[in-house]
Amino acid sequence: MDLFTFLKPKNELEGSQSSAESMPFIPDSLWVKCPACNNMLLASDLQENHRVCTKCNHHFRMSARERIELLSDENSFTEFDSEMISDDILNFPNYKEKLEAAREKSGEKESVVTGKCTIGNMDVVLCVMSPDFMMGSMGTVTGEKITRAFEYATENRLPVIVCTVSGGARMQEGILSLMQMAKTSGAVKRHSDEGLLYITVITDPTTGGVTASFAMEGDIILSEPNALVGFAGPRVVEQTTHTKLPKGFQKAEFVQDKGFIDAVVQRKDLRKTLSTLLIMHNVKENS
Amino acid sequence: MSAYDKVQAARNSKRLTAVDYIGKMFGSSFFELHGDRRFGDDKAIVAGLAMLYDVPITVIAIEKGRNTKERMARNFGSANPEGYRKALRLMKQAEKFHRPVLCLVDTSGAYPGIDAEERGQGLAIAENLMEMMTLKTPILSVLIGEGGSGGALALAVADEVWMLEDSIYSVISPEGCASILWKDSTKAPEASECLKLTSHDLFDLGVVERIIREPSNIDDRKMFEGLKMLIARTFDKNLALDTERLLQTRYARFRRLGSHS
Ligand SMILES: [Zn+2]
């Protein structure tokens, strides 16, 4: 990335593939332009501030690993199923290459990282989706890993926290990716029926099959500020209805106003908020 | 028939719609129940009680409409959140009276409207997926035309899922897939092949249990009688299971789809 990459603020989904938003942190680029306020930020300041713009509070996207580091107690994260990879079941054109590129870009094997950790010394199962891996699209491995994480949590009577970011189901895995919505929902329901806590943290953007399954199934649904959250993407809605979208449409604050999000939480407060909620649900300290 | 021929057959405006199936199989025994008791009555979803021979069942169907006027009234079979909530209300009612639930699915997808989003389309679908997985009564879903993504799945978490031979079931429309993949929605025929969305593809992938022969016309009495008998036999079998076994089997059915080791 060169020093002054000028990026027009775009529709979040459109920009997701190419903008600085989704670029992993590159230590040798000194400056980053905030897509919201256009200010140039010192990359190290941005990193220091958990990738939140120091001028306008714009929340940049965050890699799965950065988020795990942000939320979990130091060195407490143990990953599950880290070697699980998608096979190109349908022999879909260019899918193998896409997977390869996504692995390269994100450093992850799939679009979600799952595992257990402690937060405020309390045991939790934590699943974090990756914006750098095909924009968190839900394939069969994504669904399988999330399902296994919930099954583990049910068996060990642990709460689950899922941080979502997703463009939706992964069309390259066809109907089997759609089936992951049912599969994960089933695992969430079994966890819930055992009286266990599930907290969703919605981050920008969360749409499609993930919104219409586990993202909306939390006992408590939190969101980062200004995150896009919806079932149909804004462009599809605009094209279908031929109507100008209302101001703030599908943004976290708007969706909270409509009654579908419990609280919008600043990134800097996220870890403490989660820890407080865990305490309120009598989650036991790690012994 | 190519995959795209199937797509066109599934969407054909002369194709029988859900109310035709209800009329042919249940006749005047069908009693429609309206509304979600929260917001309104979504006409894209037709639901009610019917007699399957001597057994009362709950029928929930997505209806596209059979002519222009009906199609407008039915929103072309694209449900809003209140449609899915009506479906869920009647599934819960069926559970209370231990009535089996028959879902007939025919939709290009859940409605992507401003109002639909504002009223929680994603949540409405998500709640159905969760609740259907543990609904303590047998559920059978039959795809009779288009099975469009999450909007179809919201009525297809069932003990068994069947497809009419020329129906389709897909994670995305072939046009949508083609425009993302090749920036060209006219390549829908190629996308249809890639997506593996025909009844035979889905049977091979283990996503559906049974393929149903197409009725050759609206008066194909033998076909409807056959389908009705198969439905009755399946409900009989599942009503005989104890609830725990029924739900365990339903969970396992979805659990194995796209599993990895
Ligand atoms: Zn800024």
GROMACS .gro file of C-alpha atoms in nm, chain A residues 84-87 89-90 92-94 98 140-141 144 147-148 151 169-183 185-190 192-193 211-213 216-217 229-232 236-237 240-241 243-246 249-250 254 258 260, chain B residues 85 92 110-115 117-123 125-127 129-131 133-134 147-153 157 169-172 176-178 180-182 191 194-196 202 205 207 247-248 251-261:
model
  122
   84MET     CA    1  -0.995  -2.797   0.928
   85ILE     CA    2  -1.011  -2.687   0.564
   86SER     CA    3  -1.275  -2.672   0.294
   87ASP     CA    4  -1.263  -2.920   0.013
   89ILE     CA    5  -1.712  -3.035  -0.285
   90LEU     CA    6  -1.900  -2.905  -0.587
   92PHE     CA    7  -1.691  -2.493  -0.836
   93PRO     CA    8  -1.507  -2.275  -1.092
   94ASN     CA    9  -1.202  -2.098  -0.942
   98LYS     CA   10  -1.012  -1.826  -0.414
  140THR     CA   11  -1.927  -2.586   0.549
  141VAL     CA   12  -1.612  -2.556   0.759
  144GLU     CA   13  -1.894  -2.712   1.127
  147THR     CA   14  -2.144  -2.609   1.555
  148ARG     CA   15  -1.858  -2.794   1.727
  151GLU     CA   16  -2.148  -2.856   2.120
  169ALA     CA   17  -2.346  -1.789   0.282
  170ARG     CA   18  -2.067  -1.910   0.052
  171MET     CA   19  -2.215  -1.974  -0.291
  172GLN     CA   20  -1.915  -2.184  -0.398
  173GLU     CA   21  -2.036  -2.454  -0.160
  174GLY     CA   22  -2.392  -2.432  -0.288
  175ILE     CA   23  -2.678  -2.576  -0.090
  176LEU     CA   24  -2.445  -2.724   0.173
  177SER     CA   25  -2.346  -2.375   0.279
  178LEU     CA   26  -2.717  -2.287   0.318
  179MET     CA   27  -2.757  -2.595   0.537
  180GLN     CA   28  -2.501  -2.452   0.780
  181MET     CA   29  -2.764  -2.198   0.885
  182ALA     CA   30  -2.987  -2.481   1.006
  183LYS     CA   31  -2.699  -2.678   1.155
  185SER     CA   32  -2.905  -2.281   1.469
  186GLY     CA   33  -2.969  -2.631   1.597
  187ALA     CA   34  -2.649  -2.626   1.799
  188VAL     CA   35  -2.732  -2.280   1.940
  189LYS     CA   36  -3.079  -2.402   2.040
  190ARG     CA   37  -2.943  -2.705   2.224
  192SER     CA   38  -2.975  -2.239   2.495
  193ASP     CA   39  -3.209  -2.516   2.614
  211THR     CA   40  -2.765  -1.258   1.019
  212ALA     CA   41  -3.048  -1.503   0.950
  213SER     CA   42  -2.893  -1.760   1.182
  216MET     CA   43  -2.948  -1.297   1.568
  217GLU     CA   44  -2.978  -1.589   1.809
  229VAL     CA   45  -2.629  -0.546   0.992
  230GLY     CA   46  -2.910  -0.685   0.780
  231PHE     CA   47  -3.042  -0.984   0.592
  232ALA     CA   48  -3.047  -0.845   0.239
  236VAL     CA   49  -3.021  -0.548  -0.315
  237VAL     CA   50  -3.282  -0.364  -0.109
  240THR     CA   51  -3.564  -0.430  -0.542
  241THR     CA   52  -3.763  -0.145  -0.395
  243THR     CA   53  -3.651   0.355  -0.315
  244LYS     CA   54  -3.384   0.567  -0.156
  245LEU     CA   55  -3.278   0.403   0.168
  246PRO     CA   56  -3.349   0.594   0.490
  249PHE     CA   57  -3.048   0.218   0.726
  250GLN     CA   58  -2.911  -0.115   0.860
  254PHE     CA   59  -3.069   0.226   1.348
  258LYS     CA   60  -3.590  -0.081   1.558
  260PHE     CA   61  -3.310  -0.585   1.731
  372ARG     CA   62  -4.379  -1.532   1.238
  379LYS     CA   63  -4.612  -2.379   1.805
  397ALA     CA   64  -3.751  -1.375   0.159
  398TYR     CA   65  -3.855  -1.023   0.060
  399PRO     CA   66  -3.557  -0.783   0.055
  400GLY     CA   67  -3.760  -0.471   0.134
  401ILE     CA   68  -3.690  -0.171   0.355
  402ASP     CA   69  -3.982  -0.255   0.583
  404GLU     CA   70  -3.538  -0.527   0.712
  405GLU     CA   71  -3.675  -0.282   0.966
  406ARG     CA   72  -3.900  -0.549   1.109
  407GLY     CA   73  -3.618  -0.799   1.145
  408GLN     CA   74  -3.622  -1.031   0.845
  409GLY     CA   75  -3.296  -1.194   0.957
  410LEU     CA   76  -3.423  -1.254   1.308
  412ILE     CA   77  -3.576  -1.655   0.973
  413ALA     CA   78  -3.322  -1.732   1.247
  414GLU     CA   79  -3.598  -1.792   1.502
  416LEU     CA   80  -3.451  -2.232   1.218
  417MET     CA   81  -3.394  -2.259   1.592
  418GLU     CA   82  -3.750  -2.340   1.691
  420MET     CA   83  -3.509  -2.787   1.513
  421THR     CA   84  -3.671  -2.867   1.849
  434GLY     CA   85  -3.644  -2.302  -0.301
  435GLY     CA   86  -3.473  -1.967  -0.271
  436SER     CA   87  -3.210  -1.951   0.001
  437GLY     CA   88  -3.285  -1.858   0.363
  438GLY     CA   89  -3.642  -1.764   0.281
  439ALA     CA   90  -3.706  -2.126   0.180
  440LEU     CA   91  -3.497  -2.282   0.456
  444VAL     CA   92  -3.597  -2.750   0.889
  456TYR     CA   93  -3.325  -2.541  -0.412
  457SER     CA   94  -3.032  -2.302  -0.400
  458VAL     CA   95  -2.825  -2.081  -0.176
  459ILE     CA   96  -2.843  -1.796  -0.431
  463GLY     CA   97  -2.717  -1.345  -0.858
  464CYS     CA   98  -2.441  -1.605  -0.866
  465ALA     CA   99  -2.351  -1.523  -1.228
  467ILE     CA  100  -2.104  -1.198  -0.865
  468LEU     CA  101  -1.885  -1.456  -1.037
  469TRP     CA  102  -1.869  -1.323  -1.391
  478ALA     CA  103  -2.421  -2.071  -1.284
  481CYS     CA  104  -2.225  -2.493  -1.093
  482LEU     CA  105  -2.468  -2.448  -0.805
  483LYS     CA  106  -2.602  -2.809  -0.816
  489LEU     CA  107  -2.968  -3.242  -0.396
  492LEU     CA  108  -2.577  -3.450  -0.179
  494VAL     CA  109  -3.003  -3.277   0.132
  534LEU     CA  110  -3.563  -3.456   1.770
  535GLN     CA  111  -3.236  -3.645   1.789
  538TYR     CA  112  -3.072  -3.275   1.461
  539ALA     CA  113  -2.854  -3.551   1.319
  540ARG     CA  114  -3.008  -3.504   0.976
  541PHE     CA  115  -2.869  -3.149   0.955
  542ARG     CA  116  -2.563  -3.217   1.167
  543ARG     CA  117  -2.410  -3.447   0.906
  544LEU     CA  118  -2.451  -3.198   0.617
  545GLY     CA  119  -2.111  -3.054   0.534
  546SER     CA  120  -1.946  -3.216   0.833
  547HIS     CA  121  -1.568  -3.240   0.840
  548SER     CA  122  -1.322  -3.443   1.038
   0.00000   0.00000   0.00000
